[in-house]
């Protein structure tokens, strides 16, 4: 029997103590729908951006300390983290300080994406799941702040954590001067800043 991909997610969290999704909802099974990506700004003990891609019914996830860039010359460290449930994609709120991942979560960007990987020598295109397992993903994002191609490449492993590099591909959406991480610092779902999310959601159980 296949291992439950969300077991690690659940093991790290106390469902009764965090407002995050419990991870027990059935995965979406609409095969025709485009997969979604989300980038969540996470103001935890060290601030980072959680980059997530829907692959095989879960959100494959990376923590990107500096956030995504629109400059193809930037190579942003992306540390692989545990798979998250699909319904995490629109989670925005405050994880209590005492809990795993304690801090404020903002939905920084969200939208559909597609596999931008070209065919190999045999004319075959690797699926997203195969590309993730092999450590080299090429995706095209259709977000509000980020569009166009991004490459994610596994380049080293520390302990049991795969470390990847997230790099903007040099296409029409590449722009060395844009820097949306600093200029577009509000939720795409609610327009709120991290401080507003903390103020409005911080006291909920
Ligand atoms: Mn995080």
PDB file of C-alpha atoms and ligand atoms in Angstrom:
ATOM      1  CA  UNK A   1       0.000   0.000   0.000  1.00  0.00           C
ATOM      2  CA  UNK A   2       1.298   3.437  -0.893  1.00  0.00           C
ATOM      3  CA  UNK A   3       2.529   5.567   1.948  1.00  0.00           C
ATOM      4  CA  UNK A   4       0.219   8.425   2.886  1.00  0.00           C
ATOM      5  CA  UNK A   5       2.026  11.480   1.513  1.00  0.00           C
ATOM      6  CA  UNK A   6       0.516  13.782   4.161  1.00  0.00           C
ATOM      7  CA  UNK A   7       1.561  11.739   7.216  1.00  0.00           C
ATOM      8  CA  UNK A   8       4.602  13.938   7.874  1.00  0.00           C
ATOM      9  CA  UNK A   9       2.444  17.059   7.542  1.00  0.00           C
ATOM     10  CA  UNK A  10       0.006  15.758  10.158  1.00  0.00           C
ATOM     11  CA  UNK A  11       2.725  14.458  12.474  1.00  0.00           C
ATOM     12  CA  UNK A  12       4.279  17.925  12.691  1.00  0.00           C
ATOM     13  CA  UNK A  13       1.036  19.641  13.680  1.00  0.00           C
ATOM     14  CA  UNK A  14      -1.559  19.553  16.444  1.00  0.00           C
ATOM     15  CA  UNK A  15      -4.851  19.969  14.613  1.00  0.00           C
ATOM     16  CA  UNK A  16      -6.598  21.282  17.732  1.00  0.00           C
ATOM     17  CA  UNK A  17      -3.995  24.028  18.249  1.00  0.00           C
ATOM     18  CA  UNK A  18      -3.425  25.445  14.760  1.00  0.00           C
ATOM     19  CA  UNK A  19      -5.858  27.068  12.317  1.00  0.00           C
ATOM     20  CA  UNK A  20      -4.117  25.327   9.397  1.00  0.00           C
ATOM     21  CA  UNK A  21      -6.047  22.693   7.371  1.00  0.00           C
ATOM     22  CA  UNK A  22      -5.907  19.283   9.040  1.00  0.00           C
ATOM     23  CA  UNK A  23      -4.814  17.525   5.868  1.00  0.00           C
ATOM     24  CA  UNK A  24      -7.569  14.922   5.948  1.00  0.00           C
ATOM     25  CA  UNK A  25      -9.583  16.191   3.001  1.00  0.00           C
ATOM     26  CA  UNK A  26      -9.689  14.005  -0.081  1.00  0.00           C
ATOM     27  CA  UNK A  27      -7.437  15.286  -2.860  1.00  0.00           C
ATOM     28  CA  UNK A  28      -9.066  16.982  -5.810  1.00  0.00           C
ATOM     29  CA  UNK A  29      -9.719  14.456  -8.526  1.00  0.00           C
ATOM     30  CA  UNK A  30     -10.648  16.759 -11.373  1.00  0.00           C
ATOM     31  CA  UNK A  31      -8.087  15.534 -13.871  1.00  0.00           C
ATOM     32  CA  UNK A  32      -8.980  18.233 -16.384  1.00  0.00           C
ATOM     33  CA  UNK A  33      -8.279  21.206 -14.125  1.00  0.00           C
ATOM     34  CA  UNK A  34      -4.889  22.877 -14.373  1.00  0.00           C
ATOM     35  CA  UNK A  35      -2.712  22.278 -11.306  1.00  0.00           C
ATOM     36  CA  UNK A  36      -2.204  25.238  -8.986  1.00  0.00           C
ATOM     37  CA  UNK A  37       0.855  26.871  -7.501  1.00  0.00           C
ATOM     38  CA  UNK A  38       0.927  29.069  -4.420  1.00  0.00           C
ATOM     39  CA  UNK A  39       3.582  31.182  -2.765  1.00  0.00           C
ATOM     40  CA  UNK A  40       2.919  31.920   0.904  1.00  0.00           C
ATOM     41  CA  UNK A  41       4.935  34.556   2.711  1.00  0.00           C
ATOM     42  CA  UNK A  42       5.617  33.044   6.115  1.00  0.00           C
ATOM     43  CA  UNK A  43       6.709  35.396   8.860  1.00  0.00           C
ATOM     44  CA  UNK A  44       7.999  32.606  11.123  1.00  0.00           C
ATOM     45  CA  UNK A  45      11.094  32.618  13.382  1.00  0.00           C
ATOM     46  CA  UNK A  46      12.982  33.236  10.165  1.00  0.00           C
ATOM     47  CA  UNK A  47      10.955  34.798   7.375  1.00  0.00           C
ATOM     48  CA  UNK A  48      10.692  32.850   4.106  1.00  0.00           C
ATOM     49  CA  UNK A  49       8.397  32.229   1.171  1.00  0.00           C
ATOM     50  CA  UNK A  50       6.810  28.795   0.864  1.00  0.00           C
ATOM     51  CA  UNK A  51       6.663  27.806  -2.784  1.00  0.00           C
ATOM     52  CA  UNK A  52       4.173  25.022  -3.501  1.00  0.00           C
ATOM     53  CA  UNK A  53       3.206  23.128  -6.666  1.00  0.00           C
ATOM     54  CA  UNK A  54       0.242  20.786  -7.017  1.00  0.00           C
ATOM     55  CA  UNK A  55       1.657  17.434  -8.109  1.00  0.00           C
ATOM     56  CA  UNK A  56      -0.203  14.118  -7.775  1.00  0.00           C
ATOM     57  CA  UNK A  57      -2.840  15.369  -5.358  1.00  0.00           C
ATOM     58  CA  UNK A  58      -0.620  17.188  -2.866  1.00  0.00           C
ATOM     59  CA  UNK A  59       1.303  20.457  -2.718  1.00  0.00           C
ATOM     60  CA  UNK A  60       5.003  19.710  -3.185  1.00  0.00           C
ATOM     61  CA  UNK A  61       6.727  22.380  -1.088  1.00  0.00           C
ATOM     62  CA  UNK A  62       9.932  24.359  -0.704  1.00  0.00           C
ATOM     63  CA  UNK A  63      10.968  27.128   1.695  1.00  0.00           C
ATOM     64  CA  UNK A  64      12.658  29.962  -0.194  1.00  0.00           C
ATOM     65  CA  UNK A  65      14.421  32.278   2.315  1.00  0.00           C
ATOM     66  CA  UNK A  66      14.821  35.215  -0.075  1.00  0.00           C
ATOM     67  CA  UNK A  67      11.606  34.731  -2.026  1.00  0.00           C
ATOM     68  CA  UNK A  68      11.218  34.352  -5.776  1.00  0.00           C
ATOM     69  CA  UNK A  69      13.005  36.672  -8.190  1.00  0.00           C
ATOM     70  CA  UNK A  70      12.085  37.892 -11.653  1.00  0.00           C
ATOM     71  CA  UNK A  71      15.785  38.271 -12.525  1.00  0.00           C
ATOM     72  CA  UNK A  72      17.162  35.196 -14.365  1.00  0.00           C
ATOM     73  CA  UNK A  73      20.615  35.875 -12.876  1.00  0.00           C
ATOM     74  CA  UNK A  74      19.368  35.135  -9.332  1.00  0.00           C
ATOM     75  CA  UNK A  75      19.669  31.610  -7.996  1.00  0.00           C
ATOM     76  CA  UNK A  76      17.412  31.380  -4.957  1.00  0.00           C
ATOM     77  CA  UNK A  77      17.936  28.616  -2.431  1.00  0.00           C
ATOM     78  CA  UNK A  78      14.762  26.496  -2.073  1.00  0.00           C
ATOM     79  CA  UNK A  79      14.763  23.937   0.739  1.00  0.00           C
ATOM     80  CA  UNK A  80      12.385  21.039   0.191  1.00  0.00           C
ATOM     81  CA  UNK A  81       9.780  20.664   2.944  1.00  0.00           C
ATOM     82  CA  UNK A  82       6.967  18.206   3.621  1.00  0.00           C
ATOM     83  CA  UNK A  83       4.042  17.769   1.228  1.00  0.00           C
ATOM     84  CA  UNK A  84       1.068  19.939   2.164  1.00  0.00           C
ATOM     85  CA  UNK A  85      -2.641  19.220   1.558  1.00  0.00           C
ATOM     86  CA  UNK A  86      -4.248  20.903  -1.435  1.00  0.00           C
ATOM     87  CA  UNK A  87      -6.582  22.947   0.738  1.00  0.00           C
ATOM     88  CA  UNK A  88      -3.535  24.631   2.265  1.00  0.00           C
ATOM     89  CA  UNK A  89      -3.218  26.695  -0.913  1.00  0.00           C
ATOM     90  CA  UNK A  90      -5.587  29.435   0.217  1.00  0.00           C
ATOM     91  CA  UNK A  91      -4.669  29.295   3.899  1.00  0.00           C
ATOM     92  CA  UNK A  92      -3.904  32.724   5.287  1.00  0.00           C
ATOM     93  CA  UNK A  93      -3.729  33.382   9.016  1.00  0.00           C
ATOM     94  CA  UNK A  94      -1.697  33.091  12.176  1.00  0.00           C
ATOM     95  CA  UNK A  95      -0.110  29.877  13.434  1.00  0.00           C
ATOM     96  CA  UNK A  96       0.337  30.205  17.231  1.00  0.00           C
ATOM     97  CA  UNK A  97       3.935  30.854  18.288  1.00  0.00           C
ATOM     98  CA  UNK A  98       4.159  27.642  20.297  1.00  0.00           C
ATOM     99  CA  UNK A  99       3.175  25.485  17.319  1.00  0.00           C
ATOM    100  CA  UNK A 100       5.194  24.122  14.407  1.00  0.00           C
ATOM    101  CA  UNK A 101       5.726  26.931  11.878  1.00  0.00           C
ATOM    102  CA  UNK A 102       4.419  29.542  14.324  1.00  0.00           C
ATOM    103  CA  UNK A 103       3.915  32.923  12.625  1.00  0.00           C
ATOM    104  CA  UNK A 104       1.786  34.773  10.110  1.00  0.00           C
ATOM    105  CA  UNK A 105       1.012  33.290   6.678  1.00  0.00           C
ATOM    106  CA  UNK A 106       0.057  35.471   3.693  1.00  0.00           C
ATOM    107  CA  UNK A 107      -1.026  34.162   0.274  1.00  0.00           C
ATOM    108  CA  UNK A 108       1.541  36.153  -1.682  1.00  0.00           C
ATOM    109  CA  UNK A 109       0.642  34.724  -5.106  1.00  0.00           C
ATOM    110  CA  UNK A 110      -1.560  31.934  -6.434  1.00  0.00           C
ATOM    111  CA  UNK A 111      -2.687  30.654  -9.812  1.00  0.00           C
ATOM    112  CA  UNK A 112      -2.526  27.793 -12.283  1.00  0.00           C
ATOM    113  CA  UNK A 113       0.742  26.474 -13.664  1.00  0.00           C
ATOM    114  CA  UNK A 114       1.812  23.985 -16.277  1.00  0.00           C
ATOM    115  CA  UNK A 115       4.692  21.677 -17.003  1.00  0.00           C
ATOM    116  CA  UNK A 116       7.116  23.569 -19.259  1.00  0.00           C
ATOM    117  CA  UNK A 117       9.526  20.708 -19.626  1.00  0.00           C
ATOM    118  CA  UNK A 118      10.543  19.898 -23.179  1.00  0.00           C
ATOM    119  CA  UNK A 119      10.569  16.426 -24.678  1.00  0.00           C
ATOM    120  CA  UNK A 120      13.620  14.223 -24.166  1.00  0.00           C
ATOM    121  CA  UNK A 121      15.600  12.562 -26.978  1.00  0.00           C
ATOM    122  CA  UNK A 122      12.873   9.966 -27.336  1.00  0.00           C
ATOM    123  CA  UNK A 123      10.170  12.600 -27.763  1.00  0.00           C
ATOM    124  CA  UNK A 124       8.740  11.924 -24.320  1.00  0.00           C
ATOM    125  CA  UNK A 125       7.856  14.622 -21.780  1.00  0.00           C
ATOM    126  CA  UNK A 126       8.448  13.733 -18.157  1.00  0.00           C
ATOM    127  CA  UNK A 127       5.445  14.122 -15.892  1.00  0.00           C
ATOM    128  CA  UNK A 128       5.652  16.631 -13.048  1.00  0.00           C
ATOM    129  CA  UNK A 129       5.902  13.754 -10.561  1.00  0.00           C
ATOM    130  CA  UNK A 130       8.826  12.187 -12.428  1.00  0.00           C
ATOM    131  CA  UNK A 131      10.549  15.549 -12.761  1.00  0.00           C
ATOM    132  CA  UNK A 132      10.126  16.198  -9.029  1.00  0.00           C
ATOM    133  CA  UNK A 133      11.573  12.776  -8.187  1.00  0.00           C
ATOM    134  CA  UNK A 134      14.491  13.377 -10.572  1.00  0.00           C
ATOM    135  CA  UNK A 135      15.188  16.796  -9.089  1.00  0.00           C
ATOM    136  CA  UNK A 136      14.588  19.019 -12.089  1.00  0.00           C
ATOM    137  CA  UNK A 137      11.289  20.817 -12.668  1.00  0.00           C
ATOM    138  CA  UNK A 138      10.512  23.395 -15.312  1.00  0.00           C
ATOM    139  CA  UNK A 139       7.157  25.106 -14.853  1.00  0.00           C
ATOM    140  CA  UNK A 140       5.228  28.008 -16.311  1.00  0.00           C
ATOM    141  CA  UNK A 141       3.393  30.080 -13.703  1.00  0.00           C
ATOM    142  CA  UNK A 142       0.178  31.982 -14.393  1.00  0.00           C
ATOM    143  CA  UNK A 143      -0.076  34.057 -11.246  1.00  0.00           C
ATOM    144  CA  UNK A 144      -0.881  37.667 -10.442  1.00  0.00           C
ATOM    145  CA  UNK A 145       2.645  38.722  -9.450  1.00  0.00           C
ATOM    146  CA  UNK A 146       4.650  35.995 -11.144  1.00  0.00           C
ATOM    147  CA  UNK A 147       4.240  34.688 -14.667  1.00  0.00           C
ATOM    148  CA  UNK A 148       6.373  32.719 -17.068  1.00  0.00           C
ATOM    149  CA  UNK A 149       8.968  30.026 -16.657  1.00  0.00           C
ATOM    150  CA  UNK A 150      10.789  28.975 -13.510  1.00  0.00           C
ATOM    151  CA  UNK A 151      13.286  26.151 -13.122  1.00  0.00           C
ATOM    152  CA  UNK A 152      13.763  24.234  -9.889  1.00  0.00           C
ATOM    153  CA  UNK A 153      16.914  22.147  -9.734  1.00  0.00           C
ATOM    154  CA  UNK A 154      18.065  19.861  -6.930  1.00  0.00           C
ATOM    155  CA  UNK A 155      21.752  20.581  -6.331  1.00  0.00           C
ATOM    156  CA  UNK A 156      22.643  19.140  -2.935  1.00  0.00           C
ATOM    157  CA  UNK A 157      21.215  17.269   0.027  1.00  0.00           C
ATOM    158  CA  UNK A 158      21.760  18.221   3.673  1.00  0.00           C
ATOM    159  CA  UNK A 159      20.736  15.463   6.053  1.00  0.00           C
ATOM    160  CA  UNK A 160      17.463  14.216   4.606  1.00  0.00           C
ATOM    161  CA  UNK A 161      16.562  17.566   3.036  1.00  0.00           C
ATOM    162  CA  UNK A 162      16.961  18.163  -0.659  1.00  0.00           C
ATOM    163  CA  UNK A 163      18.104  21.654  -1.486  1.00  0.00           C
ATOM    164  CA  UNK A 164      17.134  23.137  -4.822  1.00  0.00           C
ATOM    165  CA  UNK A 165      17.749  26.336  -6.735  1.00  0.00           C
ATOM    166  CA  UNK A 166      14.775  28.361  -7.971  1.00  0.00           C
ATOM    167  CA  UNK A 167      15.686  30.365 -11.075  1.00  0.00           C
ATOM    168  CA  UNK A 168      13.574  32.568 -13.350  1.00  0.00           C
ATOM    169  CA  UNK A 169      13.821  31.469 -16.958  1.00  0.00           C
ATOM    170  CA  UNK A 170      14.876  34.099 -19.455  1.00  0.00           C
ATOM    171  CA  UNK A 171      11.534  34.714 -21.164  1.00  0.00           C
ATOM    172  CA  UNK A 172       9.139  37.623 -21.737  1.00  0.00           C
ATOM    173  CA  UNK A 173       8.253  37.761 -18.041  1.00  0.00           C
ATOM    174  CA  UNK A 174      11.890  38.053 -16.941  1.00  0.00           C
ATOM    175  CA  UNK A 175      12.668  41.499 -15.524  1.00  0.00           C
ATOM    176  CA  UNK A 176      15.829  42.255 -13.590  1.00  0.00           C
ATOM    177  CA  UNK A 177      14.404  45.459 -12.087  1.00  0.00           C
ATOM    178  CA  UNK A 178      10.926  44.429 -10.958  1.00  0.00           C
ATOM    179  CA  UNK A 179      11.578  42.850  -7.540  1.00  0.00           C
ATOM    180  CA  UNK A 180       7.950  42.026  -6.591  1.00  0.00           C
ATOM    181  CA  UNK A 181       9.029  40.589  -3.222  1.00  0.00           C
ATOM    182  CA  UNK A 182       9.591  44.147  -2.011  1.00  0.00           C
ATOM    183  CA  UNK A 183       7.217  46.144  -4.241  1.00  0.00           C
ATOM    184  CA  UNK A 184       4.145  43.869  -4.128  1.00  0.00           C
ATOM    185  CA  UNK A 185       4.079  42.957  -0.457  1.00  0.00           C
ATOM    186  CA  UNK A 186       0.366  42.264   0.092  1.00  0.00           C
ATOM    187  CA  UNK A 187      -1.932  39.252  -0.063  1.00  0.00           C
ATOM    188  CA  UNK A 188      -3.329  38.520  -3.528  1.00  0.00           C
ATOM    189  CA  UNK A 189      -6.446  37.090  -1.857  1.00  0.00           C
ATOM    190  CA  UNK A 190      -7.297  39.836   0.614  1.00  0.00           C
ATOM    191  CA  UNK A 191      -4.943  42.755  -0.084  1.00  0.00           C
ATOM    192  CA  UNK A 192      -3.714  42.610   3.499  1.00  0.00           C
ATOM    193  CA  UNK A 193      -0.172  43.140   4.768  1.00  0.00           C
ATOM    194  CA  UNK A 194       1.425  40.645   7.139  1.00  0.00           C
ATOM    195  CA  UNK A 195       0.745  43.085   9.973  1.00  0.00           C
ATOM    196  CA  UNK A 196      -2.949  43.369   9.072  1.00  0.00           C
ATOM    197  CA  UNK A 197      -3.296  39.582   8.916  1.00  0.00           C
ATOM    198  CA  UNK A 198      -1.602  39.304  12.318  1.00  0.00           C
ATOM    199  CA  UNK A 199      -3.841  41.995  13.822  1.00  0.00           C
ATOM    200  CA  UNK A 200      -7.069  40.544  12.425  1.00  0.00           C
ATOM    201  CA  UNK A 201      -6.442  36.822  12.865  1.00  0.00           C
ATOM    202  CA  UNK A 202      -3.953  36.711  15.713  1.00  0.00           C
ATOM    203  CA  UNK A 203      -6.304  36.068  18.609  1.00  0.00           C
ATOM    204  CA  UNK A 204      -8.313  33.264  17.107  1.00  0.00           C
ATOM    205  CA  UNK A 205      -7.943  29.820  18.663  1.00  0.00           C
TER     206      UNK A 205
HETATM  207 MN1  LIG B   1       6.905  27.982   6.043  1.00  0.00          MN
END
